[in-house]
PDB file of C-alpha atoms in Angstrom:
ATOM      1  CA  UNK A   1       8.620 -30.528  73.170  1.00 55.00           C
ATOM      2  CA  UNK A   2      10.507 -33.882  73.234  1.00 69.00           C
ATOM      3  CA  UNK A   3       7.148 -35.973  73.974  1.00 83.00           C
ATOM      4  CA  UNK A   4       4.837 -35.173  71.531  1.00 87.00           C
ATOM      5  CA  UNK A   5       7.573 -35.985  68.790  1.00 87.00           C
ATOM      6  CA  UNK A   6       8.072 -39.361  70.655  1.00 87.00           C
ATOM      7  CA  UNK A   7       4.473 -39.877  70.878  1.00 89.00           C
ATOM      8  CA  UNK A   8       4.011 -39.169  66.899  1.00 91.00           C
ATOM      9  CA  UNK A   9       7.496 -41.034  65.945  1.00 91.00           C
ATOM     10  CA  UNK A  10       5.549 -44.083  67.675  1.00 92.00           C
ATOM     11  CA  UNK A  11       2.857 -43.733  65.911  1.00 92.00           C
ATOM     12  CA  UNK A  12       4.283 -43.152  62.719  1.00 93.00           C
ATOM     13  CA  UNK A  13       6.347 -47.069  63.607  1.00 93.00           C
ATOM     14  CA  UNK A  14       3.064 -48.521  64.448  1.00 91.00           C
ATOM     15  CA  UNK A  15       1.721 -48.384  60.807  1.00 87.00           C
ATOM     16  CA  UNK A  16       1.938 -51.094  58.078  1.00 83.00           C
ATOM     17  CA  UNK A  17       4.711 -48.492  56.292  1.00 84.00           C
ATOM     18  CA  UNK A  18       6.379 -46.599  58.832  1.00 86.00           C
ATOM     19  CA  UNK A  19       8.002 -43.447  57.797  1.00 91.00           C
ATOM     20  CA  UNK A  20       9.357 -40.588  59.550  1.00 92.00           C
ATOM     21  CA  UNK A  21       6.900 -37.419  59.514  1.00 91.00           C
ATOM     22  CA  UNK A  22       7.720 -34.214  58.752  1.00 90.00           C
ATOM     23  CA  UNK A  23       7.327 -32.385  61.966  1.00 89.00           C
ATOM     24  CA  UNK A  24       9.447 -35.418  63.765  1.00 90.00           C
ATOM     25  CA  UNK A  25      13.216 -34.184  64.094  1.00 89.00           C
ATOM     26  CA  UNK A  26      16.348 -36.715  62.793  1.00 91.00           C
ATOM     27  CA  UNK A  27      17.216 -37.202  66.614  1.00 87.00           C
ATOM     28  CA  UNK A  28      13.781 -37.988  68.030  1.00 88.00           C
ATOM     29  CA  UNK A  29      12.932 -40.229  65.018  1.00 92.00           C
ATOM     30  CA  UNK A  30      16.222 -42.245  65.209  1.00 92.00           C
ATOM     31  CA  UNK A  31      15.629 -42.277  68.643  1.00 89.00           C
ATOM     32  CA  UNK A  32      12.115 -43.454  68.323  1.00 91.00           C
ATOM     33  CA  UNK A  33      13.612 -46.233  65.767  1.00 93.00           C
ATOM     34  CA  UNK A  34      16.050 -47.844  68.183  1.00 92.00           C
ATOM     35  CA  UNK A  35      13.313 -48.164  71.018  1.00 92.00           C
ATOM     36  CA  UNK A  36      10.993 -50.133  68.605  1.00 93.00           C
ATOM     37  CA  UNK A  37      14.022 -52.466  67.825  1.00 93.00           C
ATOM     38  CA  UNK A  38      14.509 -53.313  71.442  1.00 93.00           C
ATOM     39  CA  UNK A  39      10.917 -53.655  72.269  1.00 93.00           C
ATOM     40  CA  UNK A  40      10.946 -56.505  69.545  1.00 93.00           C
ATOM     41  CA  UNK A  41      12.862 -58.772  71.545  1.00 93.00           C
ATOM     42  CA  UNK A  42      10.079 -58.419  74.191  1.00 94.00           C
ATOM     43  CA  UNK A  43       7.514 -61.291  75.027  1.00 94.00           C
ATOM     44  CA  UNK A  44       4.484 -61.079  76.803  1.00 94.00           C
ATOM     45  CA  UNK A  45       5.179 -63.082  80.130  1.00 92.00           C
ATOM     46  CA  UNK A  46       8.505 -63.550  80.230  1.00 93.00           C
ATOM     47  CA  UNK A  47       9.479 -59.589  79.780  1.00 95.00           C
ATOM     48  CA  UNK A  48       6.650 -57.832  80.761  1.00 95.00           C
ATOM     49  CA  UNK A  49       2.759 -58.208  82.285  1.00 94.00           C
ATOM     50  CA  UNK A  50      -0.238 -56.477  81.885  1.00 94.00           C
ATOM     51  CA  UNK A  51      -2.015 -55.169  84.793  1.00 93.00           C
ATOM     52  CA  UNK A  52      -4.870 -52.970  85.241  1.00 91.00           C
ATOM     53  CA  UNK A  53      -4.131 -49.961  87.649  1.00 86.00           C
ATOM     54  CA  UNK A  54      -7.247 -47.793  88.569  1.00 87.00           C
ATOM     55  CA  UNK A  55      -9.305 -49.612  86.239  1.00 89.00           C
ATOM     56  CA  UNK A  56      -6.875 -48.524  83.151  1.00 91.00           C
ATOM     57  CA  UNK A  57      -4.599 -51.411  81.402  1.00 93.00           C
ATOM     58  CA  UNK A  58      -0.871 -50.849  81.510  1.00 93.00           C
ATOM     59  CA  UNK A  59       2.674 -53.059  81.084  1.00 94.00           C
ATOM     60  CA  UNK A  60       4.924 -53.470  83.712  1.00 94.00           C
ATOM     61  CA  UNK A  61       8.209 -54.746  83.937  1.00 94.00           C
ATOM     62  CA  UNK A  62       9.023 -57.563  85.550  1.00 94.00           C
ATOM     63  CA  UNK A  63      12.228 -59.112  87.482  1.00 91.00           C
ATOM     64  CA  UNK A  64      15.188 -61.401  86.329  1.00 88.00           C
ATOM     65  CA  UNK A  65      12.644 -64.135  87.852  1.00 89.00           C
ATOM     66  CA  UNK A  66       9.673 -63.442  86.328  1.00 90.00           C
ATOM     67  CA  UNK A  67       8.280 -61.481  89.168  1.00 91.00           C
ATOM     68  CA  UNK A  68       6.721 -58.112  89.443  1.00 90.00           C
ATOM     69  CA  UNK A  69       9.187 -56.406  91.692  1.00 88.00           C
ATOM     70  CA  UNK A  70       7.917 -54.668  94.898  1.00 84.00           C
ATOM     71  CA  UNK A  71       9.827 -51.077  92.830  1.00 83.00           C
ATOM     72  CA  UNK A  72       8.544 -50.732  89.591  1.00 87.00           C
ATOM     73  CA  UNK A  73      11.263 -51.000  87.287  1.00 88.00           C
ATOM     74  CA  UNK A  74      11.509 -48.886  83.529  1.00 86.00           C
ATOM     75  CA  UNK A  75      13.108 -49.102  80.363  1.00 89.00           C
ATOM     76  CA  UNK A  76      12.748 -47.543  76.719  1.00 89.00           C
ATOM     77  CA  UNK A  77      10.940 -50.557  75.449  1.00 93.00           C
ATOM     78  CA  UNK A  78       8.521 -50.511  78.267  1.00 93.00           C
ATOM     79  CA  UNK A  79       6.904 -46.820  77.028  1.00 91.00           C
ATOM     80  CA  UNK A  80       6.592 -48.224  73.408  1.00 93.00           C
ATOM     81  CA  UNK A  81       4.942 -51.291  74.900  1.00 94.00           C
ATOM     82  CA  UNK A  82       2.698 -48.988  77.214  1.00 93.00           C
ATOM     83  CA  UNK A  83       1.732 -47.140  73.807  1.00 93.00           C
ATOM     84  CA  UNK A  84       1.337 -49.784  71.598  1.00 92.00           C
ATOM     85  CA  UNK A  85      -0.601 -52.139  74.343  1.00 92.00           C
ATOM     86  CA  UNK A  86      -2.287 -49.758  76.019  1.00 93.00           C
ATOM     87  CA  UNK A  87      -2.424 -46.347  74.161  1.00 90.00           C
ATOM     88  CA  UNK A  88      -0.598 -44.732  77.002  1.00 90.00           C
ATOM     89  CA  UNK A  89       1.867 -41.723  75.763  1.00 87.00           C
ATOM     90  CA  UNK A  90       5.067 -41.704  76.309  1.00 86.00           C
ATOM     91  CA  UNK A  91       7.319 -39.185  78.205  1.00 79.00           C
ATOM     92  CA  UNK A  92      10.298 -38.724  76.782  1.00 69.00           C
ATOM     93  CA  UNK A  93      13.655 -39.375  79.245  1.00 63.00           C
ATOM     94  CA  UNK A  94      16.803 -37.351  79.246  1.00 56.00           C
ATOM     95  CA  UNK A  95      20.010 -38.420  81.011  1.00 51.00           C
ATOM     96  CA  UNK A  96      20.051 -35.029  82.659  1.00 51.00           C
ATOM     97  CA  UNK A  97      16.759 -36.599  84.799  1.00 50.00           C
ATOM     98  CA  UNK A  98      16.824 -39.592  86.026  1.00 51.00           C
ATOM     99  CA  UNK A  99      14.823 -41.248  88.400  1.00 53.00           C
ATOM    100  CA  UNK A 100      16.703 -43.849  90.869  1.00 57.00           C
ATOM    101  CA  UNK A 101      15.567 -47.115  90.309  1.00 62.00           C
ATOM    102  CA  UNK A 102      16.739 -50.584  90.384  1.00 64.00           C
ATOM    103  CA  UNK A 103      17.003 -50.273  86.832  1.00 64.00           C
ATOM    104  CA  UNK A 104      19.600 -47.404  86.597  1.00 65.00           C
ATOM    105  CA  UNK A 105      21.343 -48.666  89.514  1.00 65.00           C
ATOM    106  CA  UNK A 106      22.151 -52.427  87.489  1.00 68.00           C
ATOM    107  CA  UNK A 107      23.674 -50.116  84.650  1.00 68.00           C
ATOM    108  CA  UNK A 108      26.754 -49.506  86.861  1.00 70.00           C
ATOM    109  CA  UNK A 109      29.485 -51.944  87.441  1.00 70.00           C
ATOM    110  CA  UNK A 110      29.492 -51.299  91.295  1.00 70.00           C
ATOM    111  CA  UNK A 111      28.038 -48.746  93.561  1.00 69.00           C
ATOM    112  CA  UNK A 112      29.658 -47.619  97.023  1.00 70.00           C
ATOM    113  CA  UNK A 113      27.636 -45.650  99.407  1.00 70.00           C
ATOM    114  CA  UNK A 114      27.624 -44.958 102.953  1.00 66.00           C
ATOM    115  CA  UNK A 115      25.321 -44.892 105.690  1.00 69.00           C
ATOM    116  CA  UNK A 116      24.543 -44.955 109.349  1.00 67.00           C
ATOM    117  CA  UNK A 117      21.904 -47.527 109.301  1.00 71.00           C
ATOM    118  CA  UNK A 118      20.368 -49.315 106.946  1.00 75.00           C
ATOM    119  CA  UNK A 119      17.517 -50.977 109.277  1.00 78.00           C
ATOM    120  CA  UNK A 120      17.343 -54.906 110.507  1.00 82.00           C
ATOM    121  CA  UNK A 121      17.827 -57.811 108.560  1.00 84.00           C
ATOM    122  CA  UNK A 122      14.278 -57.208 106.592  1.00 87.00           C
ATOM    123  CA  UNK A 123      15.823 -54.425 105.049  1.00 84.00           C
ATOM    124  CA  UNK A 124      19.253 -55.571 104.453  1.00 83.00           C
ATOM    125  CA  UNK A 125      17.769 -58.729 102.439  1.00 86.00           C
ATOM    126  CA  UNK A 126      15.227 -56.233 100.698  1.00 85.00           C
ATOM    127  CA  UNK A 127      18.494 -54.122  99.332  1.00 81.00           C
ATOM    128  CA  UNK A 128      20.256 -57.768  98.501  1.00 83.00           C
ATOM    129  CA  UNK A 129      17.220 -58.606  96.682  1.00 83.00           C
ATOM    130  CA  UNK A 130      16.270 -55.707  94.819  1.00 80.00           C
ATOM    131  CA  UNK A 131      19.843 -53.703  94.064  1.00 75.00           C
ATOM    132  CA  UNK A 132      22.345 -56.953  94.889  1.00 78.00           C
ATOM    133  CA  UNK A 133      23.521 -54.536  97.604  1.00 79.00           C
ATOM    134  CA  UNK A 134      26.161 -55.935  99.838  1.00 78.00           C
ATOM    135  CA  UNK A 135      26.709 -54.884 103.515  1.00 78.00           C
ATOM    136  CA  UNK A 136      30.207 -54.432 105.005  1.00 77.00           C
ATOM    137  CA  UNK A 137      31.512 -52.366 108.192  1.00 75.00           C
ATOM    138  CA  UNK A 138      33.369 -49.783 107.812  1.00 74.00           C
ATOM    139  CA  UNK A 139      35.724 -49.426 110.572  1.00 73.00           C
ATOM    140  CA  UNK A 140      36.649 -46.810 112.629  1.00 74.00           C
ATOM    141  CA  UNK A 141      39.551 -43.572 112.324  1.00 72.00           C
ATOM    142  CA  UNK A 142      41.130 -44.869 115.301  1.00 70.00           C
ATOM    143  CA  UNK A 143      41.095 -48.630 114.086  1.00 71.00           C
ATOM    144  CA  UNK A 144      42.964 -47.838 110.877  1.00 70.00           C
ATOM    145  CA  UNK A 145      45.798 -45.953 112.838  1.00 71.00           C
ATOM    146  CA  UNK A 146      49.467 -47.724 112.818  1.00 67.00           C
ATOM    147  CA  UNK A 147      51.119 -47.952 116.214  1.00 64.00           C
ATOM    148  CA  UNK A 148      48.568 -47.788 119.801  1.00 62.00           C
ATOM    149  CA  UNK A 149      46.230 -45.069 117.913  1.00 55.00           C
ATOM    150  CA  UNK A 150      43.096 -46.457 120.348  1.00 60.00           C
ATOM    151  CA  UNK A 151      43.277 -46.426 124.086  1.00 66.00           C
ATOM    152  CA  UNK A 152      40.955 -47.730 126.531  1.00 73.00           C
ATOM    153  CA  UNK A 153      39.000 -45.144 128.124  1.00 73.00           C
ATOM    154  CA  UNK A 154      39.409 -44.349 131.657  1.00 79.00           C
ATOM    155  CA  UNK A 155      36.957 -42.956 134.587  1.00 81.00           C
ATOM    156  CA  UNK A 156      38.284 -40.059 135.998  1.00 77.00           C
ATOM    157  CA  UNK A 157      35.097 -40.340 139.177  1.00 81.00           C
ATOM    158  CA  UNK A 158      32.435 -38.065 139.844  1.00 87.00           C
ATOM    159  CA  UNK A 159      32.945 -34.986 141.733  1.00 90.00           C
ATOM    160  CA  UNK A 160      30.447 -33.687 144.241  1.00 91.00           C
ATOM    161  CA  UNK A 161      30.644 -29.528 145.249  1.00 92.00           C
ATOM    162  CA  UNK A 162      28.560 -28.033 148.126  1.00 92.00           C
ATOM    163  CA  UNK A 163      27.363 -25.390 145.716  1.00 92.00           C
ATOM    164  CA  UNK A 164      26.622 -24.681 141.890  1.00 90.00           C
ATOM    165  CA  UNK A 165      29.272 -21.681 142.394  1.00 92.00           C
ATOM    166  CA  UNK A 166      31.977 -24.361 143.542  1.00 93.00           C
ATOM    167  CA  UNK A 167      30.942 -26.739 140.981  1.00 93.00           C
ATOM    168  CA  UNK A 168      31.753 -23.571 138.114  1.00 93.00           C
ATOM    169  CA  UNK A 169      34.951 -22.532 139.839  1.00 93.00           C
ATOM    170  CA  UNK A 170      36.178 -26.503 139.184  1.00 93.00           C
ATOM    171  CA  UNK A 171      34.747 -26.709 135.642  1.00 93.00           C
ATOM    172  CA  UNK A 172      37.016 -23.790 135.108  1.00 92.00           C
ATOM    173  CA  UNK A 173      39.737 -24.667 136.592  1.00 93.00           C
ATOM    174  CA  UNK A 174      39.573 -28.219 134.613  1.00 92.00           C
ATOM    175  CA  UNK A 175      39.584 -26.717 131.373  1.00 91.00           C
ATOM    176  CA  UNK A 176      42.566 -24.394 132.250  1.00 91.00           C
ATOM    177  CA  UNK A 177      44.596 -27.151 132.828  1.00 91.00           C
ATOM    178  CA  UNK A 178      43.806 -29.000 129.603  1.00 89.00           C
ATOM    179  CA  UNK A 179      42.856 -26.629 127.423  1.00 86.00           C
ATOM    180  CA  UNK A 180      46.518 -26.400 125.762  1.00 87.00           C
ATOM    181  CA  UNK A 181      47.108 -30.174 125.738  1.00 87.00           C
ATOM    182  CA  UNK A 182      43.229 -31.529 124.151  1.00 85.00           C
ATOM    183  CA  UNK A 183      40.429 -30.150 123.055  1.00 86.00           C
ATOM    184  CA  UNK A 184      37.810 -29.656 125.934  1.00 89.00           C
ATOM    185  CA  UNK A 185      34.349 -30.051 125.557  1.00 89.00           C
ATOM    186  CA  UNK A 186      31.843 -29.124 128.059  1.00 90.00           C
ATOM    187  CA  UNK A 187      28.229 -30.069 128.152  1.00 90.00           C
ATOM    188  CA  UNK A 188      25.290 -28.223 130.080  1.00 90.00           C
ATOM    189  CA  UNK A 189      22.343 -29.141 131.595  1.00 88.00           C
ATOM    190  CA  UNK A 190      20.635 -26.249 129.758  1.00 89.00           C
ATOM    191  CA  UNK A 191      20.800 -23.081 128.529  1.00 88.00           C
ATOM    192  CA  UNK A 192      21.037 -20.549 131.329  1.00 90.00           C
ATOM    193  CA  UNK A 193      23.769 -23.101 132.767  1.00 91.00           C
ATOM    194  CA  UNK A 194      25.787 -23.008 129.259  1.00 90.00           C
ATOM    195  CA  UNK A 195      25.658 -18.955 129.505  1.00 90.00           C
ATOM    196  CA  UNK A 196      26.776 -19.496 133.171  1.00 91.00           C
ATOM    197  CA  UNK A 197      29.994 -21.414 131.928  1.00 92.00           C
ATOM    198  CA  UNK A 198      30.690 -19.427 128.940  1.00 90.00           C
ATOM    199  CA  UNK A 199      30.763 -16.051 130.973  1.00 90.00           C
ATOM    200  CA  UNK A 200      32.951 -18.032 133.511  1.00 92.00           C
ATOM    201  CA  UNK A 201      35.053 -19.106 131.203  1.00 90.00           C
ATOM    202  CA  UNK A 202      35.617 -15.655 129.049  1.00 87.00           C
ATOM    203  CA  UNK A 203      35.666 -13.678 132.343  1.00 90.00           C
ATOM    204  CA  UNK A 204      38.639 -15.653 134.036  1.00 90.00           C
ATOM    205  CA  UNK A 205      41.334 -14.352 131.594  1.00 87.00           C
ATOM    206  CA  UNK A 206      43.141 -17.613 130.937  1.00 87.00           C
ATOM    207  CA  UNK A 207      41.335 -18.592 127.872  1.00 86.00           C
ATOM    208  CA  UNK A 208      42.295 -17.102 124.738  1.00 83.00           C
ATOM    209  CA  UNK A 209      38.505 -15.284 123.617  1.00 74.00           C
ATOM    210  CA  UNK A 210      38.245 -16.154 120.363  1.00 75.00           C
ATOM    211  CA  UNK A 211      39.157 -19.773 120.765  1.00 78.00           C
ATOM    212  CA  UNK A 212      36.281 -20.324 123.232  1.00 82.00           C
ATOM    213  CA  UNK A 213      33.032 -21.316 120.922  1.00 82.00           C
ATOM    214  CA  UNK A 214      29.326 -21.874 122.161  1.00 81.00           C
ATOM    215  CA  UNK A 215      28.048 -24.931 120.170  1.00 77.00           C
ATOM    216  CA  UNK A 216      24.225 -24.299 120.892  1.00 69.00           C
TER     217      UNK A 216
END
């Protein structure tokens, strides 16, 4: 409903005496007004290019260095441009929808996000480039502990059973005696092995049941 009012508000500023039609509400049409204004300031070249995309003419916005950027970027003035220029209608926004583009993201003072990777040095300089993202490390729970939080980790050997019933019995018998003083994981070759060790465990009666949890 929004974008054909746009579309006719534009028209309506494209004529030699511009006036607001009838079917154009106050909002849309002052709307309208404000992205002409800012479209004024706009020069061919230094603000924007026009390419030709599947054969069909259309503006696009370029970079701080007078670069197409590798992620289009968007503004109000660009649409009026686009419809003036190259009789493409406009869509109208809403700050309800927003795409995420460099754009937006240079509206806000600073953005913090967090993330497992971001990829090799490629794509940290493409993220410096395009959002003036900076890297840092965040460090570890353990690291930002007061007093000897982190403590070097320490091989308890390898234990070798005659049997896969002897190797269960010790399993067991490991987790009894830690059970109340850390948490104790166990991992399984496979499936039939973690049933194995979760009946063990339940059926030995010195494991509180409902404390025992299958994690696959």
């Amino acid at each position: 409903q929004k974008s054909p009012q746009l579309q006719k508000a534009f028209a309506a500023l494209c004529s030699q005496s511009p006036s607001q039609p009838e079917d154009v509400e106050d909002a849309n049409w002052a709307q309208a007004e404000r992205i002409v204004r800012q479209s004024a300031s706009k020069k061919l070249g230094t603000h924007y290019r026009i390419v030709e995309v599947d054969g069909k003419r259309k503006a696009v916005m370029l970079d701080s260095s007078g670069h197409v950027p590798k992620v289009p970027l968007t503004a109000p003035w660009l649409q009026f441009v686009n419809f003036k220029e190259c009789r493409i209608s406009p869509i109208a926004e809403t700050d309800f929808a927003c795409m995420c583009t460099p754009y937006l993201f240079n509206k806000y003072q600073g953005i913090f996000g967090l993330t497992g990777s971001v990829g090799g040095k490629a794509e940290l300089n493409y993220l410096t480039k395009t959002y003036g993202a900076i890297k840092f490390d965040v460090p570890k729970f353990l690291d930002t502990c007061t007093g000897d939080a982190r403590k070097q980790v320490k091989n308890h050997g390898v234990e070798i059973h005659e049997n896969a019933s002897k190797q269960l019995e010790r399993v067991v018998e490991l987790a009894k005696n830690h059970y109340k003083l850390v948490p104790v994981l166990i991992i399984a070759a496979n499936l039939s092995e973690l049933t194995n060790i979760l009946e063990a465990i339940k059926s030995s009666g010195h494991f509180p049941v409902d404390e025992v949890q299958r994690l696959s």
